[in-house]
PDB file of C-alpha atoms in Angstrom:
ATOM      1  CA  MET A1079       0.000   0.000   0.000  1.00 90.00           C
ATOM      2  CA  ARG A1080       1.123   3.540  -0.776  1.00 97.00           C
ATOM      3  CA  VAL A1081       0.127   6.350   1.560  1.00 98.00           C
ATOM      4  CA  GLY A1082       0.338   9.997   0.616  1.00 98.00           C
ATOM      5  CA  ILE A1083      -0.867  13.538   1.215  1.00 98.00           C
ATOM      6  CA  THR A1084      -4.085  14.317  -0.661  1.00 98.00           C
ATOM      7  CA  GLY A1085      -5.174  17.613   0.898  1.00 98.00           C
ATOM      8  CA  VAL A1086      -3.236  20.605   2.210  1.00 98.00           C
ATOM      9  CA  GLY A1087      -4.380  23.643   4.166  1.00 98.00           C
ATOM     10  CA  ALA A1088      -2.895  26.499   6.167  1.00 98.00           C
ATOM     11  CA  HIS A1089      -4.134  29.506   8.086  1.00 98.00           C
ATOM     12  CA  LEU A1090      -2.463  32.711   9.278  1.00 98.00           C
ATOM     13  CA  PRO A1091      -3.951  35.104  11.838  1.00 98.00           C
ATOM     14  CA  GLU A1092      -4.975  38.500  10.477  1.00 98.00           C
ATOM     15  CA  ARG A1093      -2.909  40.592  12.877  1.00 97.00           C
ATOM     16  CA  GLU A1094       0.594  41.387  11.615  1.00 98.00           C
ATOM     17  CA  VAL A1095       3.319  42.727  13.915  1.00 98.00           C
ATOM     18  CA  THR A1096       6.621  44.054  12.629  1.00 97.00           C
ATOM     19  CA  THR A1097       9.827  43.145  14.418  1.00 97.00           C
ATOM     20  CA  ALA A1098      10.366  46.842  15.128  1.00 96.00           C
ATOM     21  CA  GLU A1099       6.982  46.984  16.874  1.00 96.00           C
ATOM     22  CA  LEU A1100       7.797  43.850  18.848  1.00 96.00           C
ATOM     23  CA  GLN A1101      11.133  45.245  19.997  1.00 95.00           C
ATOM     24  CA  ASP A1102       9.526  48.517  21.072  1.00 94.00           C
ATOM     25  CA  SER A1103       7.020  46.536  23.135  1.00 94.00           C
ATOM     26  CA  VAL A1104       9.757  44.451  24.783  1.00 93.00           C
ATOM     27  CA  SER A1105      11.755  47.586  25.600  1.00 90.00           C
ATOM     28  CA  ARG A1106       8.719  49.200  27.223  1.00 92.00           C
ATOM     29  CA  GLY A1107       7.951  46.047  29.208  1.00 91.00           C
ATOM     30  CA  GLY A1108      11.319  45.601  30.904  1.00 88.00           C
ATOM     31  CA  ALA A1109      14.305  47.319  32.463  1.00 87.00           C
ATOM     32  CA  VAL A1110      16.560  46.924  29.405  1.00 84.00           C
ATOM     33  CA  ARG A1111      16.069  48.893  26.196  1.00 86.00           C
ATOM     34  CA  LEU A1112      17.519  46.935  23.305  1.00 86.00           C
ATOM     35  CA  PRO A1113      19.438  48.876  20.618  1.00 89.00           C
ATOM     36  CA  ARG A1114      17.085  50.008  17.866  1.00 90.00           C
ATOM     37  CA  GLY A1115      16.736  47.448  15.093  1.00 93.00           C
ATOM     38  CA  LEU A1116      18.668  44.763  17.013  1.00 92.00           C
ATOM     39  CA  LEU A1117      16.101  41.957  16.725  1.00 94.00           C
ATOM     40  CA  ALA A1118      15.573  42.539  13.009  1.00 96.00           C
ATOM     41  CA  ARG A1119      19.326  42.577  12.305  1.00 95.00           C
ATOM     42  CA  LEU A1120      20.046  39.416  14.290  1.00 94.00           C
ATOM     43  CA  THR A1121      17.088  37.382  13.029  1.00 95.00           C
ATOM     44  CA  GLY A1122      16.367  38.660   9.515  1.00 97.00           C
ATOM     45  CA  ILE A1123      12.681  38.568  10.497  1.00 98.00           C
ATOM     46  CA  GLU A1124      10.746  41.587   9.283  1.00 97.00           C
ATOM     47  CA  ARG A1125       7.255  40.708  10.518  1.00 97.00           C
ATOM     48  CA  ARG A1126       5.094  37.874  11.781  1.00 98.00           C
ATOM     49  CA  ARG A1127       1.417  37.061  12.382  1.00 98.00           C
ATOM     50  CA  ILE A1128       0.073  37.052  15.934  1.00 98.00           C
ATOM     51  CA  ALA A1129      -3.102  35.315  17.121  1.00 98.00           C
ATOM     52  CA  ALA A1130      -5.822  37.581  18.523  1.00 97.00           C
ATOM     53  CA  PRO A1131      -6.826  37.260  22.213  1.00 95.00           C
ATOM     54  CA  GLY A1132      -9.805  35.041  21.289  1.00 95.00           C
ATOM     55  CA  GLU A1133      -7.774  32.783  18.997  1.00 97.00           C
ATOM     56  CA  TYR A1134      -6.126  29.636  20.312  1.00 98.00           C
ATOM     57  CA  ALA A1135      -4.013  26.793  18.959  1.00 98.00           C
ATOM     58  CA  SER A1136      -7.216  24.879  18.173  1.00 98.00           C
ATOM     59  CA  THR A1137      -8.673  27.932  16.398  1.00 98.00           C
ATOM     60  CA  LEU A1138      -5.764  28.228  13.973  1.00 98.00           C
ATOM     61  CA  GLY A1139      -5.779  24.467  13.468  1.00 98.00           C
ATOM     62  CA  LEU A1140      -9.528  24.448  12.798  1.00 98.00           C
ATOM     63  CA  HIS A1141      -9.248  26.923   9.911  1.00 98.00           C
ATOM     64  CA  ALA A1142      -6.327  24.962   8.431  1.00 98.00           C
ATOM     65  CA  ALA A1143      -8.190  21.657   8.839  1.00 98.00           C
ATOM     66  CA  ARG A1144     -11.216  22.956   6.960  1.00 98.00           C
ATOM     67  CA  ASN A1145      -8.954  24.196   4.178  1.00 98.00           C
ATOM     68  CA  ALA A1146      -7.231  20.801   3.909  1.00 98.00           C
ATOM     69  CA  LEU A1147     -10.547  18.929   3.789  1.00 98.00           C
ATOM     70  CA  ASP A1148     -11.837  21.316   1.115  1.00 98.00           C
ATOM     71  CA  ASP A1149      -8.652  20.772  -0.884  1.00 98.00           C
ATOM     72  CA  ALA A1150      -9.199  17.004  -0.737  1.00 98.00           C
ATOM     73  CA  GLY A1151     -12.937  17.298  -1.463  1.00 98.00           C
ATOM     74  CA  LEU A1152     -13.844  15.662   1.852  1.00 98.00           C
ATOM     75  CA  ASP A1153     -16.279  16.097   4.718  1.00 97.00           C
ATOM     76  CA  PRO A1154     -15.138  16.012   8.380  1.00 98.00           C
ATOM     77  CA  LEU A1155     -17.019  12.725   8.822  1.00 98.00           C
ATOM     78  CA  ASP A1156     -14.847  11.129   6.113  1.00 98.00           C
ATOM     79  CA  VAL A1157     -11.904  11.128   8.541  1.00 98.00           C
ATOM     80  CA  ASP A1158     -11.403   8.275  11.016  1.00 98.00           C
ATOM     81  CA  LEU A1159      -8.162   9.502  12.625  1.00 98.00           C
ATOM     82  CA  LEU A1160      -7.524  13.063  13.814  1.00 98.00           C
ATOM     83  CA  LEU A1161      -4.079  13.976  15.117  1.00 98.00           C
ATOM     84  CA  PHE A1162      -3.446  17.389  16.624  1.00 98.00           C
ATOM     85  CA  ALA A1163       0.320  17.452  16.140  1.00 98.00           C
ATOM     86  CA  SER A1164       1.687  20.663  17.623  1.00 98.00           C
ATOM     87  CA  ALA A1165       4.056  22.159  20.154  1.00 97.00           C
ATOM     88  CA  SER A1166       1.221  24.477  21.262  1.00 97.00           C
ATOM     89  CA  ARG A1167      -2.028  23.334  22.815  1.00 96.00           C
ATOM     90  CA  ASP A1168      -5.095  24.925  24.343  1.00 97.00           C
ATOM     91  CA  MET A1169      -4.586  23.354  27.772  1.00 95.00           C
ATOM     92  CA  VAL A1170      -2.820  20.501  29.520  1.00 93.00           C
ATOM     93  CA  GLU A1171      -5.945  18.319  29.608  1.00 95.00           C
ATOM     94  CA  PRO A1172      -7.945  17.243  27.666  1.00 97.00           C
ATOM     95  CA  ALA A1173      -6.046  16.746  24.415  1.00 98.00           C
ATOM     96  CA  THR A1174      -6.526  19.700  22.083  1.00 98.00           C
ATOM     97  CA  ALA A1175      -7.551  17.188  19.393  1.00 98.00           C
ATOM     98  CA  HIS A1176     -10.890  16.834  21.181  1.00 98.00           C
ATOM     99  CA  ILE A1177     -11.481  20.587  21.244  1.00 98.00           C
ATOM    100  CA  LEU A1178     -10.648  20.753  17.558  1.00 98.00           C
ATOM    101  CA  GLN A1179     -12.820  17.741  16.717  1.00 98.00           C
ATOM    102  CA  ASP A1180     -15.828  19.185  18.524  1.00 98.00           C
ATOM    103  CA  ALA A1181     -15.551  22.418  16.503  1.00 98.00           C
ATOM    104  CA  LEU A1182     -14.856  20.587  13.243  1.00 98.00           C
ATOM    105  CA  GLY A1183     -17.748  18.142  13.537  1.00 98.00           C
ATOM    106  CA  SER A1184     -15.769  14.961  12.907  1.00 97.00           C
ATOM    107  CA  ARG A1185     -16.098  11.675  14.837  1.00 98.00           C
ATOM    108  CA  ALA A1186     -12.596  10.251  14.429  1.00 98.00           C
ATOM    109  CA  HIS A1187     -10.235   8.626  16.886  1.00 98.00           C
ATOM    110  CA  ALA A1188      -8.577  11.801  18.209  1.00 98.00           C
ATOM    111  CA  LEU A1189      -5.335  12.380  20.091  1.00 98.00           C
ATOM    112  CA  ASP A1190      -2.422  14.795  20.435  1.00 98.00           C
ATOM    113  CA  VAL A1191       1.125  14.287  19.156  1.00 98.00           C
ATOM    114  CA  THR A1192       3.824  16.565  20.508  1.00 97.00           C
ATOM    115  CA  ASN A1193       7.554  16.783  19.817  1.00 96.00           C
ATOM    116  CA  ALA A1194       8.423  20.489  19.725  1.00 95.00           C
ATOM    117  CA  CYS A1195       8.863  21.837  16.185  1.00 95.00           C
ATOM    118  CA  ASN A1196       8.850  18.318  14.716  1.00 97.00           C
ATOM    119  CA  SER A1197       5.322  17.597  15.961  1.00 97.00           C
ATOM    120  CA  PHE A1198       3.623  18.064  12.577  1.00 98.00           C
ATOM    121  CA  VAL A1199       6.044  15.841  10.644  1.00 98.00           C
ATOM    122  CA  ASN A1200       5.830  13.254  13.429  1.00 98.00           C
ATOM    123  CA  GLY A1201       2.054  13.412  13.095  1.00 98.00           C
ATOM    124  CA  ILE A1202       2.214  12.734   9.353  1.00 98.00           C
ATOM    125  CA  ASP A1203       4.517   9.771   9.963  1.00 98.00           C
ATOM    126  CA  LEU A1204       2.247   8.389  12.712  1.00 98.00           C
ATOM    127  CA  ALA A1205      -0.828   8.766  10.490  1.00 98.00           C
ATOM    128  CA  ARG A1206       0.944   6.899   7.683  1.00 98.00           C
ATOM    129  CA  SER A1207       2.024   4.152  10.079  1.00 98.00           C
ATOM    130  CA  MET A1208      -1.499   3.659  11.454  1.00 98.00           C
ATOM    131  CA  ILE A1209      -2.926   3.463   7.932  1.00 98.00           C
ATOM    132  CA  LEU A1210      -0.290   0.899   6.898  1.00 98.00           C
ATOM    133  CA  ALA A1211      -1.079  -1.088  10.059  1.00 98.00           C
ATOM    134  CA  GLY A1212      -4.788  -1.133   9.203  1.00 97.00           C
ATOM    135  CA  ARG A1213      -5.736   0.968  12.239  1.00 97.00           C
ATOM    136  CA  ALA A1214      -7.080   3.869  10.167  1.00 98.00           C
ATOM    137  CA  HIS A1215      -8.151   4.558   6.610  1.00 98.00           C
ATOM    138  CA  ARG A1216      -7.978   8.332   6.314  1.00 98.00           C
ATOM    139  CA  ALA A1217      -6.255  10.751   8.696  1.00 98.00           C
ATOM    140  CA  LEU A1218      -6.355  14.484   9.255  1.00 98.00           C
ATOM    141  CA  VAL A1219      -3.115  15.822  10.753  1.00 98.00           C
ATOM    142  CA  VAL A1220      -3.412  19.329  12.162  1.00 98.00           C
ATOM    143  CA  THR A1221      -1.160  21.823  13.894  1.00 98.00           C
ATOM    144  CA  GLY A1222      -2.042  25.145  15.434  1.00 98.00           C
ATOM    145  CA  GLU A1223       0.908  27.090  16.784  1.00 98.00           C
ATOM    146  CA  THR A1224       0.659  30.107  19.096  1.00 98.00           C
ATOM    147  CA  PRO A1225       4.261  30.493  20.329  1.00 96.00           C
ATOM    148  CA  SER A1226       3.799  34.271  20.522  1.00 96.00           C
ATOM    149  CA  ARG A1227       2.088  33.548  23.860  1.00 95.00           C
ATOM    150  CA  VAL A1228       5.409  32.430  25.377  1.00 94.00           C
ATOM    151  CA  MET A1229       7.423  35.534  24.445  1.00 93.00           C
ATOM    152  CA  ARG A1230       8.731  37.304  27.553  1.00 92.00           C
ATOM    153  CA  PRO A1231       7.114  40.772  27.567  1.00 92.00           C
ATOM    154  CA  GLY A1232      10.281  42.480  28.824  1.00 91.00           C
ATOM    155  CA  VAL A1233      13.763  41.651  30.095  1.00 91.00           C
ATOM    156  CA  ALA A1234      15.381  42.647  33.371  1.00 90.00           C
ATOM    157  CA  ASP A1235      19.025  42.388  32.286  1.00 90.00           C
ATOM    158  CA  LEU A1236      21.265  41.248  29.440  1.00 87.00           C
ATOM    159  CA  THR A1237      21.483  37.666  30.740  1.00 88.00           C
ATOM    160  CA  GLU A1238      17.706  37.372  30.639  1.00 88.00           C
ATOM    161  CA  ALA A1239      17.692  38.985  27.199  1.00 88.00           C
ATOM    162  CA  ARG A1240      20.059  36.317  25.863  1.00 86.00           C
ATOM    163  CA  ARG A1241      17.995  33.449  27.308  1.00 88.00           C
ATOM    164  CA  SER A1242      14.770  34.948  25.985  1.00 90.00           C
ATOM    165  CA  PHE A1243      16.064  35.906  22.546  1.00 90.00           C
ATOM    166  CA  ALA A1244      14.855  32.777  20.702  1.00 89.00           C
ATOM    167  CA  GLY A1245      11.308  33.513  21.840  1.00 92.00           C
ATOM    168  CA  TYR A1246      11.311  36.759  19.872  1.00 95.00           C
ATOM    169  CA  THR A1247      11.609  34.836  16.608  1.00 95.00           C
ATOM    170  CA  PHE A1248       8.124  33.324  16.930  1.00 97.00           C
ATOM    171  CA  GLY A1249       5.042  33.788  14.781  1.00 98.00           C
ATOM    172  CA  ASP A1250       1.641  32.072  14.903  1.00 98.00           C
ATOM    173  CA  ALA A1251       0.053  29.842  12.236  1.00 98.00           C
ATOM    174  CA  GLY A1252      -1.994  26.739  11.548  1.00 98.00           C
ATOM    175  CA  ALA A1253      -1.511  23.943   9.004  1.00 98.00           C
ATOM    176  CA  ALA A1254      -3.152  20.635   8.124  1.00 98.00           C
ATOM    177  CA  VAL A1255      -2.891  17.718   5.714  1.00 98.00           C
ATOM    178  CA  VAL A1256      -5.097  14.784   4.759  1.00 98.00           C
ATOM    179  CA  VAL A1257      -3.189  11.485   4.716  1.00 98.00           C
ATOM    180  CA  GLU A1258      -4.655   8.406   3.014  1.00 98.00           C
ATOM    181  CA  PRO A1259      -3.869   5.565   0.571  1.00 98.00           C
ATOM    182  CA  VAL A1260      -2.877   6.632  -2.952  1.00 98.00           C
ATOM    183  CA  GLU A1261      -2.289   4.707  -6.164  1.00 96.00           C
ATOM    184  CA  HIS A1262       0.940   6.432  -7.146  1.00 95.00           C
ATOM    185  CA  GLY A1263       3.695   8.361  -5.402  1.00 96.00           C
ATOM    186  CA  GLY A1264       2.984   9.142  -1.766  1.00 98.00           C
ATOM    187  CA  ILE A1265       5.419   9.161   1.141  1.00 98.00           C
ATOM    188  CA  LEU A1266       8.533   7.402  -0.122  1.00 98.00           C
ATOM    189  CA  ASP A1267      10.930   7.681   2.799  1.00 97.00           C
ATOM    190  CA  VAL A1268      11.062   8.767   6.437  1.00 97.00           C
ATOM    191  CA  ASP A1269      14.093   9.086   8.701  1.00 96.00           C
ATOM    192  CA  THR A1270      14.687  10.380  12.209  1.00 94.00           C
ATOM    193  CA  GLU A1271      17.614  11.184  14.441  1.00 92.00           C
ATOM    194  CA  THR A1272      17.332  12.014  18.123  1.00 92.00           C
ATOM    195  CA  HIS A1273      19.895  13.448  20.551  1.00 89.00           C
ATOM    196  CA  SER A1274      18.002  13.663  23.832  1.00 89.00           C
ATOM    197  CA  GLU A1275      21.089  14.578  25.824  1.00 89.00           C
ATOM    198  CA  HIS A1276      20.476  18.116  24.569  1.00 84.00           C
ATOM    199  CA  TRP A1277      16.941  18.433  25.945  1.00 87.00           C
ATOM    200  CA  THR A1278      18.031  21.272  28.261  1.00 85.00           C
ATOM    201  CA  VAL A1279      19.048  23.537  25.357  1.00 85.00           C
ATOM    202  CA  GLY A1280      15.699  25.303  25.326  1.00 85.00           C
ATOM    203  CA  GLY A1281      11.985  25.065  25.941  1.00 88.00           C
ATOM    204  CA  ILE A1282       9.028  26.077  28.102  1.00 87.00           C
ATOM    205  CA  ALA A1283       9.388  24.657  31.593  1.00 84.00           C
ATOM    206  CA  GLY A1284       5.916  25.394  32.961  1.00 87.00           C
ATOM    207  CA  GLY A1285       2.686  23.427  32.895  1.00 87.00           C
ATOM    208  CA  GLY A1286       4.108  20.004  33.775  1.00 88.00           C
ATOM    209  CA  SER A1287       4.900  18.221  37.019  1.00 86.00           C
ATOM    210  CA  ARG A1288       8.267  19.996  37.434  1.00 87.00           C
ATOM    211  CA  HIS A1289       6.800  23.509  37.392  1.00 87.00           C
ATOM    212  CA  PRO A1290       3.004  23.264  37.518  1.00 89.00           C
ATOM    213  CA  ARG A1291       2.540  26.916  38.468  1.00 88.00           C
ATOM    214  CA  GLY A1292       4.309  30.258  38.127  1.00 84.00           C
ATOM    215  CA  ASP A1293       4.434  32.743  35.259  1.00 83.00           C
ATOM    216  CA  GLU A1294       8.237  32.662  35.227  1.00 83.00           C
ATOM    217  CA  HIS A1295       8.116  29.138  33.798  1.00 84.00           C
ATOM    218  CA  THR A1296       5.667  29.979  31.017  1.00 85.00           C
ATOM    219  CA  TYR A1297       8.147  31.944  28.856  1.00 86.00           C
ATOM    220  CA  PHE A1298      10.394  30.326  26.271  1.00 86.00           C
ATOM    221  CA  ALA A1299      14.026  30.256  27.362  1.00 85.00           C
ATOM    222  CA  GLY A1300      17.047  28.693  25.742  1.00 82.00           C
ATOM    223  CA  ASP A1301      20.544  28.892  24.354  1.00 76.00           C
ATOM    224  CA  GLY A1302      20.082  29.547  20.644  1.00 71.00           C
ATOM    225  CA  HIS A1303      23.814  29.459  19.910  1.00 72.00           C
ATOM    226  CA  ARG A1304      24.178  26.007  21.512  1.00 74.00           C
ATOM    227  CA  LEU A1305      21.106  24.703  19.674  1.00 74.00           C
ATOM    228  CA  ARG A1306      22.517  25.914  16.374  1.00 73.00           C
ATOM    229  CA  GLY A1307      25.764  24.112  17.128  1.00 76.00           C
ATOM    230  CA  VAL A1308      23.936  20.825  17.750  1.00 75.00           C
ATOM    231  CA  PHE A1309      22.032  21.050  14.471  1.00 75.00           C
ATOM    232  CA  GLU A1310      25.201  21.929  12.541  1.00 75.00           C
ATOM    233  CA  LYS A1311      27.005  18.946  14.039  1.00 74.00           C
ATOM    234  CA  VAL A1312      24.364  16.273  13.376  1.00 70.00           C
ATOM    235  CA  GLY A1313      22.067  17.722  10.684  1.00 71.00           C
ATOM    236  CA  ALA A1314      24.066  16.908   7.566  1.00 78.00           C
ATOM    237  CA  GLY A1315      24.364  13.200   8.412  1.00 86.00           C
ATOM    238  CA  ILE A1316      20.668  12.458   8.091  1.00 91.00           C
ATOM    239  CA  LEU A1317      20.571  14.111   4.666  1.00 93.00           C
ATOM    240  CA  ASP A1318      23.470  11.924   3.552  1.00 92.00           C
ATOM    241  CA  ARG A1319      21.517   8.842   4.653  1.00 94.00           C
ATOM    242  CA  VAL A1320      18.422   9.911   2.748  1.00 96.00           C
ATOM    243  CA  ARG A1321      20.501  10.504  -0.391  1.00 95.00           C
ATOM    244  CA  SER A1322      22.157   7.090  -0.066  1.00 95.00           C
ATOM    245  CA  ARG A1323      18.924   5.230   0.619  1.00 95.00           C
ATOM    246  CA  THR A1324      16.705   6.875  -2.006  1.00 96.00           C
ATOM    247  CA  GLY A1325      19.286   7.686  -4.686  1.00 96.00           C
ATOM    248  CA  LEU A1326      17.769  11.167  -4.911  1.00 97.00           C
ATOM    249  CA  GLU A1327      20.005  14.232  -5.181  1.00 96.00           C
ATOM    250  CA  TYR A1328      18.895  17.743  -4.251  1.00 96.00           C
ATOM    251  CA  ASP A1329      18.177  18.554  -7.897  1.00 95.00           C
ATOM    252  CA  ASP A1330      15.675  15.658  -8.003  1.00 97.00           C
ATOM    253  CA  TYR A1331      13.352  17.551  -5.674  1.00 98.00           C
ATOM    254  CA  ALA A1332      10.928  20.171  -6.929  1.00 98.00           C
ATOM    255  CA  ARG A1333      11.141  21.880  -3.526  1.00 98.00           C
ATOM    256  CA  ILE A1334      12.934  21.367  -0.207  1.00 98.00           C
ATOM    257  CA  LEU A1335      11.028  22.463   2.887  1.00 98.00           C
ATOM    258  CA  VAL A1336      13.154  23.266   5.934  1.00 96.00           C
ATOM    259  CA  HIS A1337      12.259  24.386   9.430  1.00 96.00           C
ATOM    260  CA  GLN A1338      13.316  28.024   9.761  1.00 95.00           C
ATOM    261  CA  VAL A1339      14.276  29.761  13.009  1.00 93.00           C
ATOM    262  CA  THR A1340      16.102  32.840  11.719  1.00 95.00           C
ATOM    263  CA  LEU A1341      17.514  33.922   8.380  1.00 96.00           C
ATOM    264  CA  PRO A1342      21.154  33.512   9.544  1.00 93.00           C
ATOM    265  CA  TYR A1343      20.307  29.947  10.661  1.00 91.00           C
ATOM    266  CA  LEU A1344      18.848  29.241   7.229  1.00 94.00           C
ATOM    267  CA  ASP A1345      21.868  30.697   5.441  1.00 94.00           C
ATOM    268  CA  ARG A1346      24.151  28.558   7.597  1.00 91.00           C
ATOM    269  CA  PHE A1347      22.045  25.483   6.807  1.00 91.00           C
ATOM    270  CA  VAL A1348      22.531  26.105   3.087  1.00 93.00           C
ATOM    271  CA  GLU A1349      26.274  26.545   3.613  1.00 91.00           C
ATOM    272  CA  VAL A1350      26.673  23.353   5.680  1.00 89.00           C
ATOM    273  CA  THR A1351      24.424  21.041   3.631  1.00 91.00           C
ATOM    274  CA  GLY A1352      24.823  22.390   0.104  1.00 92.00           C
ATOM    275  CA  VAL A1353      21.046  22.495  -0.404  1.00 93.00           C
ATOM    276  CA  PRO A1354      20.312  24.837  -3.357  1.00 94.00           C
ATOM    277  CA  LYS A1355      18.652  27.951  -1.980  1.00 94.00           C
ATOM    278  CA  ASP A1356      16.394  28.211  -5.033  1.00 95.00           C
ATOM    279  CA  ARG A1357      14.712  24.946  -3.930  1.00 97.00           C
ATOM    280  CA  LEU A1358      13.698  26.475  -0.578  1.00 97.00           C
ATOM    281  CA  ASP A1359      10.554  28.397   0.283  1.00 97.00           C
ATOM    282  CA  VAL A1360      11.761  31.183   2.581  1.00 97.00           C
ATOM    283  CA  THR A1361       9.042  31.987   5.097  1.00 98.00           C
ATOM    284  CA  VAL A1362      11.035  33.165   8.095  1.00 98.00           C
ATOM    285  CA  THR A1363      11.450  36.778   6.950  1.00 98.00           C
ATOM    286  CA  GLY A1364       7.719  37.404   6.660  1.00 98.00           C
ATOM    287  CA  HIS A1365       6.287  34.968   9.212  1.00 98.00           C
ATOM    288  CA  GLY A1366       9.030  34.247  11.737  1.00 97.00           C
ATOM    289  CA  ASN A1367       9.537  30.860  13.366  1.00 97.00           C
ATOM    290  CA  MET A1368       6.093  29.217  13.191  1.00 98.00           C
ATOM    291  CA  ALA A1369       7.238  26.194  15.222  1.00 97.00           C
ATOM    292  CA  SER A1370       5.758  22.945  13.866  1.00 98.00           C
ATOM    293  CA  ALA A1371       3.450  24.838  11.470  1.00 98.00           C
ATOM    294  CA  THR A1372       6.467  26.036   9.451  1.00 98.00           C
ATOM    295  CA  LEU A1373       6.642  23.068   7.068  1.00 98.00           C
ATOM    296  CA  GLY A1374       2.868  22.892   6.711  1.00 98.00           C
ATOM    297  CA  VAL A1375       2.607  26.565   5.773  1.00 98.00           C
ATOM    298  CA  GLN A1376       5.432  26.137   3.269  1.00 98.00           C
ATOM    299  CA  LEU A1377       3.692  23.092   1.764  1.00 98.00           C
ATOM    300  CA  ALA A1378       0.454  25.044   1.350  1.00 98.00           C
ATOM    301  CA  ARG A1379       2.364  27.865  -0.354  1.00 98.00           C
ATOM    302  CA  ILE A1380       4.082  25.612  -2.893  1.00 98.00           C
ATOM    303  CA  ARG A1381       1.227  23.136  -3.437  1.00 97.00           C
ATOM    304  CA  PRO A1382      -0.390  25.035  -6.364  1.00 97.00           C
ATOM    305  CA  GLY A1383       2.887  24.826  -8.330  1.00 97.00           C
ATOM    306  CA  LEU A1384       3.380  21.066  -7.915  1.00 97.00           C
ATOM    307  CA  THR A1385       2.413  18.487 -10.524  1.00 97.00           C
ATOM    308  CA  THR A1386       2.095  14.705 -10.425  1.00 97.00           C
ATOM    309  CA  GLY A1387       5.496  13.107  -9.892  1.00 97.00           C
ATOM    310  CA  ASP A1388       7.105  16.137  -8.248  1.00 98.00           C
ATOM    311  CA  ARG A1389       9.061  15.209  -5.151  1.00 98.00           C
ATOM    312  CA  VAL A1390       9.349  17.290  -1.986  1.00 98.00           C
ATOM    313  CA  LEU A1391      11.880  16.818   0.800  1.00 98.00           C
ATOM    314  CA  PHE A1392      10.805  17.863   4.317  1.00 98.00           C
ATOM    315  CA  LEU A1393      13.464  18.548   6.951  1.00 96.00           C
ATOM    316  CA  GLY A1394      12.252  19.174  10.480  1.00 95.00           C
ATOM    317  CA  LEU A1395      14.353  20.376  13.404  1.00 92.00           C
ATOM    318  CA  GLY A1396      12.990  20.260  16.928  1.00 92.00           C
ATOM    319  CA  GLY A1397      14.065  20.956  20.473  1.00 89.00           C
ATOM    320  CA  GLY A1398      14.843  17.865  22.449  1.00 89.00           C
ATOM    321  CA  VAL A1399      16.828  17.538  20.113  1.00 91.00           C
ATOM    322  CA  SER A1400      15.340  15.742  17.093  1.00 93.00           C
ATOM    323  CA  ILE A1401      15.822  15.893  13.331  1.00 94.00           C
ATOM    324  CA  MET A1402      13.377  14.363  10.880  1.00 96.00           C
ATOM    325  CA  THR A1403      13.150  13.947   7.105  1.00 97.00           C
ATOM    326  CA  LEU A1404      10.247  12.934   4.913  1.00 98.00           C
ATOM    327  CA  VAL A1405      10.236  12.420   1.154  1.00 98.00           C
ATOM    328  CA  TRP A1406       6.870  12.870  -0.556  1.00 98.00           C
ATOM    329  CA  GLU A1407       5.948  12.395  -4.197  1.00 98.00           C
ATOM    330  CA  CYS A1408       2.921  14.298  -5.421  1.00 97.00           C
ATOM    331  CA  SER A1409       0.206  11.937  -6.672  1.00 91.00           C
TER     332      SER A1409
END
């Protein structure tokens, strides 16, 4: 059996915030005023979309899910597996998949999948695996990311500014795909690499059993320089394995979708891996780091230009630390 992606959808909140506006807000909210234009220069991010107060992770995912179902010509009741695969969620319990399913009107087996910025690609892989195992026939994989909610509103000193810096790259978005059996093409290859010894590099400490309460633990904190070093050290190896296993070179792909944190990170990725920049879809400058929605938004952007037989390489990078690739051939 071949399993592929038959519907794609994405959704961006209406509100747009420039990086200059964000930096002004951070300067007003803390004791340290950052040099004018600093965040834009260091990240290459010009603007990003921010969810409104009444919009949640499930809200962004709901819009994307409807778009994906429309793209596939399906009704919500045609789906028998719903995975909410996201780093963000509405609450600790119940699973956000249930909140989304109630709003969508589907009756599928519903659960959450979470693995930082790799959640969405992990969700696609899990959906494929359950279909191949005969546990599902058609899956809807959805992410709704609201990482703007974990940006620290101001910094007390330069040490706090450094630990909070990665949070100021974030933007909000939703994405979704329909995954089901196909006659031709489909998902050709999946690979993963995990280096859990680096789990302390960055994250959001609050909401679990270690720090169940306290606003201090609800802001993203991390060492972006150390995280970049880990990805540089181990990232190229997985791409070499994919090339060896599939026989596909970079020029054999119509597009290459890569998780994007900042523009300098992306430029360094191109330098280290040799991936042709003209195969990429650069979203970070206009949308920031959309966490696990990044690859889904990119897929929705390029989908109209793909034809049957076109291959797409997905490369996900997630805190923890995990790296994931997926090769998909358009049916």
